CSV table of C-alpha atoms in Angstrom, one decimal:
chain,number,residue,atom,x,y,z
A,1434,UNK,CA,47.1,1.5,26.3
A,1435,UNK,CA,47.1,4.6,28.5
A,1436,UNK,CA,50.1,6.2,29.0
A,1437,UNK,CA,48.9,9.0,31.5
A,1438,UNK,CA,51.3,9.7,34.5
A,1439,UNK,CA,50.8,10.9,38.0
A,1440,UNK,CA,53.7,12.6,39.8
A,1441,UNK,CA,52.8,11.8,43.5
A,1442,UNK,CA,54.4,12.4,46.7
A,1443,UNK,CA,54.8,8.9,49.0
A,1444,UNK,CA,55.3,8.8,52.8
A,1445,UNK,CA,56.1,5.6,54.6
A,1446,UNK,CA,58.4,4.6,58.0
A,1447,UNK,CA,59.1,1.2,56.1
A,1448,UNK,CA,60.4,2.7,52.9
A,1449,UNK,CA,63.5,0.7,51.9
A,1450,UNK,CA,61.2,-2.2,52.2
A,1451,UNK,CA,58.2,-0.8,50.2
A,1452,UNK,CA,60.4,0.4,47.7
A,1453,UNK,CA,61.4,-3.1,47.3
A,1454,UNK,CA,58.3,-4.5,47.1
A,1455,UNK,CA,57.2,-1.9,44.6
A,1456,UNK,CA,60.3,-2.6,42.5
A,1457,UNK,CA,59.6,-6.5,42.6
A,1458,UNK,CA,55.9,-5.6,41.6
A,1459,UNK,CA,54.9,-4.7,37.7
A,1460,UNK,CA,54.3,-1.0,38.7
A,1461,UNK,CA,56.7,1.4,36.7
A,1462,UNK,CA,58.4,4.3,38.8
A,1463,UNK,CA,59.7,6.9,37.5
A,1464,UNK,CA,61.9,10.3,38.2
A,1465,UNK,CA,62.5,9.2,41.4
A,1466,UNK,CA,63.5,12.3,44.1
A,1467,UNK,CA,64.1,11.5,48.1
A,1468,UNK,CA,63.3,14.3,50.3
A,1469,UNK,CA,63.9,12.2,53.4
A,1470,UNK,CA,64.2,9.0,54.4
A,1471,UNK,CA,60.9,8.3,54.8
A,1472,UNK,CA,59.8,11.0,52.0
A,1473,UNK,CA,60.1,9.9,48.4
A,1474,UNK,CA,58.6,11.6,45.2
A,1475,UNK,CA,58.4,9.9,42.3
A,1476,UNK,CA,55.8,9.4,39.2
A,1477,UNK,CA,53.8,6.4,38.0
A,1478,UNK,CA,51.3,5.5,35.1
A,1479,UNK,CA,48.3,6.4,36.1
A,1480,UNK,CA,47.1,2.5,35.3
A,1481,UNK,CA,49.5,1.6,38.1
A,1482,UNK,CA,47.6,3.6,40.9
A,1483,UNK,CA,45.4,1.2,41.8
A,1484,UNK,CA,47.8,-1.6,42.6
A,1485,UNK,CA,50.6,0.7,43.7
A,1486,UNK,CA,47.8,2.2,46.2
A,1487,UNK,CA,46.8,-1.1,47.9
A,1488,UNK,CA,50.6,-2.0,47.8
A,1489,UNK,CA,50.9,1.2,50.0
A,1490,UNK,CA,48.3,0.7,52.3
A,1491,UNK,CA,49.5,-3.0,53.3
A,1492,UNK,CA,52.6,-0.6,55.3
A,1493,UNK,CA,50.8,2.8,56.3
A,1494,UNK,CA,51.6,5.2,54.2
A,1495,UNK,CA,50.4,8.1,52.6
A,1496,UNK,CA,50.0,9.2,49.2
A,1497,UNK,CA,49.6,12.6,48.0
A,1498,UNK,CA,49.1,13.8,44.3
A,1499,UNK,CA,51.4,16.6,43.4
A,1500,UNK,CA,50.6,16.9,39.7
A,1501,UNK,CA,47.9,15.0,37.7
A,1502,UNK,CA,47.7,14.3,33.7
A,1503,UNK,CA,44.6,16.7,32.4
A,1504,UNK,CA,43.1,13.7,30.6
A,1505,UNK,CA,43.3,12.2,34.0
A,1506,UNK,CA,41.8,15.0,36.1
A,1507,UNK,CA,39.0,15.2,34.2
A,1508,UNK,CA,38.6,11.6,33.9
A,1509,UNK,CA,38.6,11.9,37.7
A,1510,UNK,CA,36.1,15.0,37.8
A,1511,UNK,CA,33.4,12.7,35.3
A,1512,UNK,CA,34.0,9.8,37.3
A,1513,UNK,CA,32.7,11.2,40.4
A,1514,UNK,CA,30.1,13.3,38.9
A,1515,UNK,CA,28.7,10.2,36.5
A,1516,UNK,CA,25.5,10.2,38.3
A,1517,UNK,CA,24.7,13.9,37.2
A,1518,UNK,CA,26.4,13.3,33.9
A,1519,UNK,CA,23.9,10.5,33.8
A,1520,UNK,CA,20.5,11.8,34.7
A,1521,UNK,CA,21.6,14.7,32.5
A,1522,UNK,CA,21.4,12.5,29.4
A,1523,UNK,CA,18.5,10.5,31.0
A,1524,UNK,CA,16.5,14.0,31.1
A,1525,UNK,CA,17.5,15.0,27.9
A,1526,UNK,CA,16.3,11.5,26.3
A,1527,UNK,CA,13.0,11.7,28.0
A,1528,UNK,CA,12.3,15.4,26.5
A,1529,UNK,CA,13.0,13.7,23.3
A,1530,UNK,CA,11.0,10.6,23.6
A,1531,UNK,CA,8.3,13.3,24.6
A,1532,UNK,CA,8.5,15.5,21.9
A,1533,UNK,CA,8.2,12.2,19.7
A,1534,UNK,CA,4.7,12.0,20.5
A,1535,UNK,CA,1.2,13.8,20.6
A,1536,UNK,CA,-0.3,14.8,23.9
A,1537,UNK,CA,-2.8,16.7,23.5
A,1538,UNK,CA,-5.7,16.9,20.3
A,1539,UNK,CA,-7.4,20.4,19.9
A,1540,UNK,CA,-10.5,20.1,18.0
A,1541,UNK,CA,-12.2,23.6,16.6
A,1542,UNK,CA,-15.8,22.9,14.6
A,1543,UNK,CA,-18.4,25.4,13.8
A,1544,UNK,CA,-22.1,24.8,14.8
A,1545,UNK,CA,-23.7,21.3,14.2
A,1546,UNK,CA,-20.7,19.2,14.7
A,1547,UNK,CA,-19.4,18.8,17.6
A,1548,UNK,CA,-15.8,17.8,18.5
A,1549,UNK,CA,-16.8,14.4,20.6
A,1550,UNK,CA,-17.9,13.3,16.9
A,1551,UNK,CA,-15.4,13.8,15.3
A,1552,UNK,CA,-12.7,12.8,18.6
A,1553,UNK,CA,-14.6,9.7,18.7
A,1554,UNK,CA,-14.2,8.7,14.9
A,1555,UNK,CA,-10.1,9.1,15.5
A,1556,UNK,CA,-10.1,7.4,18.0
A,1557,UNK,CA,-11.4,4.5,16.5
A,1558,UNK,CA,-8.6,5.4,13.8
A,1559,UNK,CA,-6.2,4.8,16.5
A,1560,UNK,CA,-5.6,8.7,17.3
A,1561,UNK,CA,-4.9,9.7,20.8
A,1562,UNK,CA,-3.1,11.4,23.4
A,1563,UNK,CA,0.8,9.5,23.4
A,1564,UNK,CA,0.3,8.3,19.7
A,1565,UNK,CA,3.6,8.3,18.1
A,1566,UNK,CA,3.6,11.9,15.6
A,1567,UNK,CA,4.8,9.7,12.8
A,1568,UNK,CA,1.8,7.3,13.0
A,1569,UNK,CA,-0.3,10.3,12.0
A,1570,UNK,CA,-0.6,11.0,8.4
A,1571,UNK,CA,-2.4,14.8,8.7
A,1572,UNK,CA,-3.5,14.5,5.0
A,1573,UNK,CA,-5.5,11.1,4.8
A,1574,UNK,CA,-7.1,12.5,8.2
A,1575,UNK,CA,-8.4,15.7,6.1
A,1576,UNK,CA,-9.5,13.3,3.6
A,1577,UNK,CA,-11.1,10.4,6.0
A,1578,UNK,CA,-13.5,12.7,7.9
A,1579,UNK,CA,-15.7,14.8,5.3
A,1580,UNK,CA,-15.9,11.2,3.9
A,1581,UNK,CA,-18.2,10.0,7.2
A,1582,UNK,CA,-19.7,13.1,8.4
A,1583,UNK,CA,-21.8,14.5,5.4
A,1584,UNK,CA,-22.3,17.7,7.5
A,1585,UNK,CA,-18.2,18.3,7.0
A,1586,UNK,CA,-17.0,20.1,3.8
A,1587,UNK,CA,-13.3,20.4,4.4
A,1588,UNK,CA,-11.0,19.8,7.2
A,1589,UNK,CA,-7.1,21.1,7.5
A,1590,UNK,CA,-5.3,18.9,10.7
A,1591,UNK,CA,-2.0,20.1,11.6
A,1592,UNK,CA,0.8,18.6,14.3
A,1593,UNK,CA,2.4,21.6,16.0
A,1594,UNK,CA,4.8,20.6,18.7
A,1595,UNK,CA,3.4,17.4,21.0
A,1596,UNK,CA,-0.5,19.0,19.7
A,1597,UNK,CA,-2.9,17.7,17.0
A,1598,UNK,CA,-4.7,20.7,15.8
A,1599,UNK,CA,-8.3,19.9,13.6
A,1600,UNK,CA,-10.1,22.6,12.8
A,1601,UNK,CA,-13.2,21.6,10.9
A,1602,UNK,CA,-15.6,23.6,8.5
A,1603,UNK,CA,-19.6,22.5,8.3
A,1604,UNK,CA,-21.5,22.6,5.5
A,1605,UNK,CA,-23.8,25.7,5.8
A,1606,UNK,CA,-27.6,25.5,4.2
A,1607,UNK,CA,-28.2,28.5,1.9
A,1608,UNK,CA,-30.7,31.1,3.0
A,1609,UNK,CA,-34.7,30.7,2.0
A,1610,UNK,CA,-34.7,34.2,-0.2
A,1611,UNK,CA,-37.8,35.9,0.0
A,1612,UNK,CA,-38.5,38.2,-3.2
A,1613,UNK,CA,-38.5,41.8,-2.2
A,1614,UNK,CA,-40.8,43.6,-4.1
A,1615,UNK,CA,-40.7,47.3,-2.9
A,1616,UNK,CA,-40.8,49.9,-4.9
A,1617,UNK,CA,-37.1,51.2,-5.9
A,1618,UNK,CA,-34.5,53.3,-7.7
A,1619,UNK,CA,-31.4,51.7,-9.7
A,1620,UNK,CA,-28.2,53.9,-8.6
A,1621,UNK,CA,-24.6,54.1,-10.0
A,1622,UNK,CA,-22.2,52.2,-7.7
A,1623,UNK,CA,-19.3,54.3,-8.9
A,1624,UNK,CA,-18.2,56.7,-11.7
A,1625,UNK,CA,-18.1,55.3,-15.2
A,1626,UNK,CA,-18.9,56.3,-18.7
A,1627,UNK,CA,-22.6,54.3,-20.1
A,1628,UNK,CA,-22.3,51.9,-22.8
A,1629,UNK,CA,-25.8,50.3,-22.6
A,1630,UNK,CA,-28.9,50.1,-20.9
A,1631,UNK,CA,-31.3,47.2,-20.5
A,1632,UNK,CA,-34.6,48.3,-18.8
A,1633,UNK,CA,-37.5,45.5,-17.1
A,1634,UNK,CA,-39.0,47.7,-15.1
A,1635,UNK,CA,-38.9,51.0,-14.5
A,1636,UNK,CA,-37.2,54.2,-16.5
A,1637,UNK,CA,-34.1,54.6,-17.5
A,1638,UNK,CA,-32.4,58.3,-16.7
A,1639,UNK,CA,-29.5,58.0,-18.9
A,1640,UNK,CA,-27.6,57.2,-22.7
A,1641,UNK,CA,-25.4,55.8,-24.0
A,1642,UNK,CA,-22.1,57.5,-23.6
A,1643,UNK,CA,-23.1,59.6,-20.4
A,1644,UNK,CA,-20.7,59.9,-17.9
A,1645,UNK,CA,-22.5,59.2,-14.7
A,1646,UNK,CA,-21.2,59.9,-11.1
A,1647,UNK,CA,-21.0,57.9,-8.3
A,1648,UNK,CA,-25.2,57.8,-6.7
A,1649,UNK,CA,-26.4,59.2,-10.0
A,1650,UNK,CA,-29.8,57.4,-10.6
A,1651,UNK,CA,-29.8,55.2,-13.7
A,1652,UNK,CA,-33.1,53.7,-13.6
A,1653,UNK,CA,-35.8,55.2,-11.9
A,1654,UNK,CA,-38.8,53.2,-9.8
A,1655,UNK,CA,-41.4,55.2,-11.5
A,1656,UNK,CA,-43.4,53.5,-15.2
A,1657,UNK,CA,-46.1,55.8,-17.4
A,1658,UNK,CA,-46.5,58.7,-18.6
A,1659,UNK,CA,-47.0,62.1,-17.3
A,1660,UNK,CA,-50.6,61.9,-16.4
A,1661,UNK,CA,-50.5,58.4,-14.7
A,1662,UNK,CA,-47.5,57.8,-13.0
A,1663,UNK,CA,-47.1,54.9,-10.9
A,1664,UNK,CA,-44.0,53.7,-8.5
A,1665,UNK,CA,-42.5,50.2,-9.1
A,1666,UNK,CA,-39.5,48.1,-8.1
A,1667,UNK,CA,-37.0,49.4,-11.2
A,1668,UNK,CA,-34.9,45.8,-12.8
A,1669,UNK,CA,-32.2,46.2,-15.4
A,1670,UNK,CA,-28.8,46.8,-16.3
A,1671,UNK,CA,-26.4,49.6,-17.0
A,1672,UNK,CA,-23.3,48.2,-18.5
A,1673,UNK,CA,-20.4,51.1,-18.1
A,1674,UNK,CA,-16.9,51.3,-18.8
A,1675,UNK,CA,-15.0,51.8,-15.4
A,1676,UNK,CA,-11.4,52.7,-14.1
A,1677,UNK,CA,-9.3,51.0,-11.5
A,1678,UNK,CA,-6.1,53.4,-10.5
A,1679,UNK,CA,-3.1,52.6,-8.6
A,1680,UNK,CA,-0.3,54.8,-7.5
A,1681,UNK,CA,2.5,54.4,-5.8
A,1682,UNK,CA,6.2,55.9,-5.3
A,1683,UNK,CA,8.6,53.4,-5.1
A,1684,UNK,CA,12.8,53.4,-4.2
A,1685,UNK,CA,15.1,50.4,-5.1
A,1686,UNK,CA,17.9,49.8,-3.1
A,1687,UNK,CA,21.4,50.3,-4.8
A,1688,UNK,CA,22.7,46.8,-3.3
A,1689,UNK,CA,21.6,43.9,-3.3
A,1690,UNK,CA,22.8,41.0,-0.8
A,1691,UNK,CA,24.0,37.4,-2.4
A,1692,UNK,CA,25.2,34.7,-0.8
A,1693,UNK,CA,29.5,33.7,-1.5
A,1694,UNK,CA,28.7,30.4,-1.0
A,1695,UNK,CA,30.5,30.4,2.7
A,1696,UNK,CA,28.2,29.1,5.8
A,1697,UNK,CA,28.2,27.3,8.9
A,1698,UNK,CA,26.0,25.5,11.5
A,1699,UNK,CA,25.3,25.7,15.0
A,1700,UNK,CA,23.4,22.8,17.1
A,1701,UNK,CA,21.4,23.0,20.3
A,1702,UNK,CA,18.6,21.8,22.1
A,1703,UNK,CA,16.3,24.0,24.3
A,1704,UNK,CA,15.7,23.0,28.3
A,1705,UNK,CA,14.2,25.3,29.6
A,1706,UNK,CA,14.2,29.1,28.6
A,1707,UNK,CA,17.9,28.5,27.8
A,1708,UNK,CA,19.9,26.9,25.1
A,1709,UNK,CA,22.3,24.4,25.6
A,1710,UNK,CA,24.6,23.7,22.1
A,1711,UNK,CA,25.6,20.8,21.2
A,1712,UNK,CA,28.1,22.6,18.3
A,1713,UNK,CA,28.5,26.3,18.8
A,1714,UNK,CA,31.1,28.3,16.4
A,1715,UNK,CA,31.8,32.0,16.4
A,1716,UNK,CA,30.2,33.4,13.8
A,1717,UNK,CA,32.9,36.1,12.1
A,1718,UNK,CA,31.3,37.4,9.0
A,1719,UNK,CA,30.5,40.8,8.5
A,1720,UNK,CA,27.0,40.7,6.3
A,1721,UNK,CA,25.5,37.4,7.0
A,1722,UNK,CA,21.6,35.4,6.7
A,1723,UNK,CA,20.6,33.8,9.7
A,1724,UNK,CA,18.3,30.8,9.3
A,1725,UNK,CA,17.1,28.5,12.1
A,1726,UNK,CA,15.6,25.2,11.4
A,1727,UNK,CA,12.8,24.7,15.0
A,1728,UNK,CA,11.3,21.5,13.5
A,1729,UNK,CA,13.3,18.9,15.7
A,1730,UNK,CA,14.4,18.2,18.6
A,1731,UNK,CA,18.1,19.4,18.4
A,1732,UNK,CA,17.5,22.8,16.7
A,1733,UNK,CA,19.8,24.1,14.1
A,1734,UNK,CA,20.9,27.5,13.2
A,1735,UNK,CA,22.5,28.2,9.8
A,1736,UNK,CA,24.8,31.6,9.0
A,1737,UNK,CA,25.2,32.8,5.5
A,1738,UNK,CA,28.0,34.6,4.5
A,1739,UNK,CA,26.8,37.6,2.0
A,1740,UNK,CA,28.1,40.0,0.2
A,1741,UNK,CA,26.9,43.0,-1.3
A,1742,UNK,CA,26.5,44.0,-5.2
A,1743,UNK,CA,25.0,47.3,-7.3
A,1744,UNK,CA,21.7,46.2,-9.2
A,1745,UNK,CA,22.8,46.1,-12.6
A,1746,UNK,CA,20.3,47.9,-15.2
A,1747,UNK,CA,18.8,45.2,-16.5
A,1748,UNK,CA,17.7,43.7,-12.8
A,1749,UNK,CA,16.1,47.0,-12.1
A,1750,UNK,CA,14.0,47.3,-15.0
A,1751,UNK,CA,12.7,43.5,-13.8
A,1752,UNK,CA,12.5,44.6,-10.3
A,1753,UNK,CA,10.2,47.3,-11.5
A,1754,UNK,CA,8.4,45.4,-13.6
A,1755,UNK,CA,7.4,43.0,-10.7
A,1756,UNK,CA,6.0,45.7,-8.6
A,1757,UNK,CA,3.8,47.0,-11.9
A,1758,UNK,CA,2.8,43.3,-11.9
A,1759,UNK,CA,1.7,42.8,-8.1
A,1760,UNK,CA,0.1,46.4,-8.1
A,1761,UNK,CA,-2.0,44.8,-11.1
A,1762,UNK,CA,-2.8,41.7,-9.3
A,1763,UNK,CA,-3.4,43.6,-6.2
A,1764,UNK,CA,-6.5,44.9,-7.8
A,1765,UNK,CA,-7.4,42.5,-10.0
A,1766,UNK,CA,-7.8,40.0,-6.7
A,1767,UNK,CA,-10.7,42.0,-5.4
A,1768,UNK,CA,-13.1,42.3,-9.0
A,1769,UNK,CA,-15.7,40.4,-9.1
A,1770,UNK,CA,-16.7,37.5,-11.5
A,1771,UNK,CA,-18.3,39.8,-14.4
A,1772,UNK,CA,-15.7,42.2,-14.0
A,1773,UNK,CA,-14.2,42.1,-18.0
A,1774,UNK,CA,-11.0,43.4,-18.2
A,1775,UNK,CA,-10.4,46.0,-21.4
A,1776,UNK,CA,-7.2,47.4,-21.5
A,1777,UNK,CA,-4.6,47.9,-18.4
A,1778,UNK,CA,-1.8,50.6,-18.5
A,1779,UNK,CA,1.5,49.9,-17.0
A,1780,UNK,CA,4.2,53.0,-16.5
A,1781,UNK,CA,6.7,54.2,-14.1
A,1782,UNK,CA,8.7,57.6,-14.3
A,1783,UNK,CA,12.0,58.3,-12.8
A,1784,UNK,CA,12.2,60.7,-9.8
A,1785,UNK,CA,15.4,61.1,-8.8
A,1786,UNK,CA,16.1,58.3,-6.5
A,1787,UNK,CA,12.8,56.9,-6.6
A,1788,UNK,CA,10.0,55.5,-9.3
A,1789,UNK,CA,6.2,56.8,-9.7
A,1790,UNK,CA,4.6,53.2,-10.8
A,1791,UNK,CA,1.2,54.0,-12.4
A,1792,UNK,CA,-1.4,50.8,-13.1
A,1793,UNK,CA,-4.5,52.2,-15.2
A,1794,UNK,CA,-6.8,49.1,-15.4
A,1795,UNK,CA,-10.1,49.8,-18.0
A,1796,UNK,CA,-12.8,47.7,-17.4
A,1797,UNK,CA,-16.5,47.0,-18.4
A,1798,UNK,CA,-19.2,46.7,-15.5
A,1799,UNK,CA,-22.6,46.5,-14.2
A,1800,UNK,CA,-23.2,50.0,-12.9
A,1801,UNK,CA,-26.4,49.4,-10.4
A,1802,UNK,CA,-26.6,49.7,-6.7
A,1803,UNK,CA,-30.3,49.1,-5.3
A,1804,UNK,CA,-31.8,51.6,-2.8
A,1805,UNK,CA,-35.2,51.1,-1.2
């Protein structure tokens, strides 16, 4: 039961006998004070009011509040504002019951396909504007499609917010390749050092271990001999060995930042451009990791506490050896298919604060670059 008290101030002409009927009543007074004789202030339980009110009324007087409980004032202050209290929580349920759903579907094709096709086939799936997002299982949609349009190769469908985004890639028919016959030259594509030679047509300009410059001609378009030469569309191969280089000055940091184990959460929901939390707590570390987590509704916002710590020897030799590793993949990404790898030289020297990483990758190519 409540036990919230109201110290009020009561006025009446009749007061002996509204004190009376007020003391024959269940109401409670308490710490009674007469000012006059028709002035009395007093305190009741704030359960009382009601009755000691319309007992009041039934002989004129007046009631004034002099000091209200806090639980009851702001009782009082929710009571008369329930109805914005209310639509408050009504608005903020609707956003939610929105943001449950899909309301609009964004279809991107290429060429021969066109989005009505393929907004007409999931629709018959059941797919449409104010489907529920967890009806929609984007992975057996990427898989359904190709499956009935033999003109689709792949298709990636993602949900981002209240949109469906498919974006869908056609199957493309290879060129007709006309043979090109023109007379020609066989040029070096970049420097390398000759290793062999394989001639169909034409004649070859250079040996075995020549080192051959970037536009250097390997195989001229020219066959016969010096009294009957005649131009001709040079074919072969000039197998090299290559070199791929990388370079690269790098600094580690002398800390590094790692988590104690200590964190906290914040809640709130957007409306609007503002943010309204739900749990907000003063964030009072000194080095922290902020994460925020945007994939529902009510939005969450994570602090780390972190601390830092020196790199230990051992951590920096790995550190560097990571960076020698993506500078090697770096270039190895790019070579194409009959690219063979020979040898590959990783290094790194000290300079002062900072590292010199060298990658030396030795490889064995097809040298030719046609020219018309």
């Amino acid at each position: 039961m409540s036990r919230s008290t109201l110290r009020i101030k009561l006025s009446c002409v009749d007061m002996e006998e509204l004190m009376k009927k007020i003391n024959e009543s269940e109401i409670i007074m308490m710490d009674i004070k007469k000012e006059s004789v028709v002035d009395y202030i007093l305190t009741i339980y704030e359960k009382d009011y009601e009755s000691f009110s319309e007992l009041a009324s039934r002989y004129n007087a007046t009631i004034i509040s002099i000091k209200e409980n806090e639980f009851y004032r702001m009782k009082k202050n929710v009571l008369k504002r329930k109805s914005f209290f209310i639509g408050i929580v009504l608005f903020i349920l609707f956003i939610y019951a929105l943001s449950t759903r899909i309301w609009a579907i964004n279809i991107k094709t290429d060429q021969f396909v066109s989005p009505y096709e393929i907004r007409t086939y999931i629709t018959n799936l059941g797919i449409k504007e104010g489907i529920s997002k967890k009806k929609i299982d984007v992975f057996e949609l990427e898989k359904k499609i190709p499956d009935v349009n033999g003109n689709v190769v792949w298709v990636r469908a993602r949900i981002r917010g209240t949109e469906l985004e498919i974006t869908v890639s056609e199957r493309q028919n290879p060129p007709n390749i006309v043979k090109d016959e023109t007379p020609c030259d066989l040029l070096a594509k970049k420097d390398g050092i000759v290793k062999r030679i394989y001639t169909l047509s034409g004649t070859a300009m250079v040996k075995e271990g020549d080192l051959v410059k970037k536009g250097d001609v390997l195989i001229k378009g020219q066959q016969g001999n010096e009294e009957s030469l005649y131009d001709v569309k040079a074919e072969g191969s000039v197998i090299a060995t290559t070199f791929f280089e990388s370079i690269e000055d790098f600094e580690i940091p002398k800390y590094k930042r790692v988590r104690t184990g200590n964190n906290f959460s914040n809640k709130y929901i957007n409306v609007g451009k503002k943010k309204i939390y739900l749990k907000n707590r003063l964030n009072k570390y000194d080095k922290y990791d902020k994460i925020e987590d945007n994939s529902s509704f009510v939005k969450i916002e994570t602090y780390y506490e972190v601390k830092e710590i020196e790199y230990t020897k051992e951590e920096r030799e790995k550190i560097l050896d990571d960076r020698l590793n993506k500078m090697y993949s770096d270039i190895v990404i790019n070579f194409q298919h009959e690219i063979k790898i020979l040898n590959r030289l990783l290094q790194h020297d000290e300079l002062g604060e900072s590292f010199r990483l060298r990658v030396l990758i030795t490889t064995e190519e097809d040298l030719i670059e046609k020219v018309g």
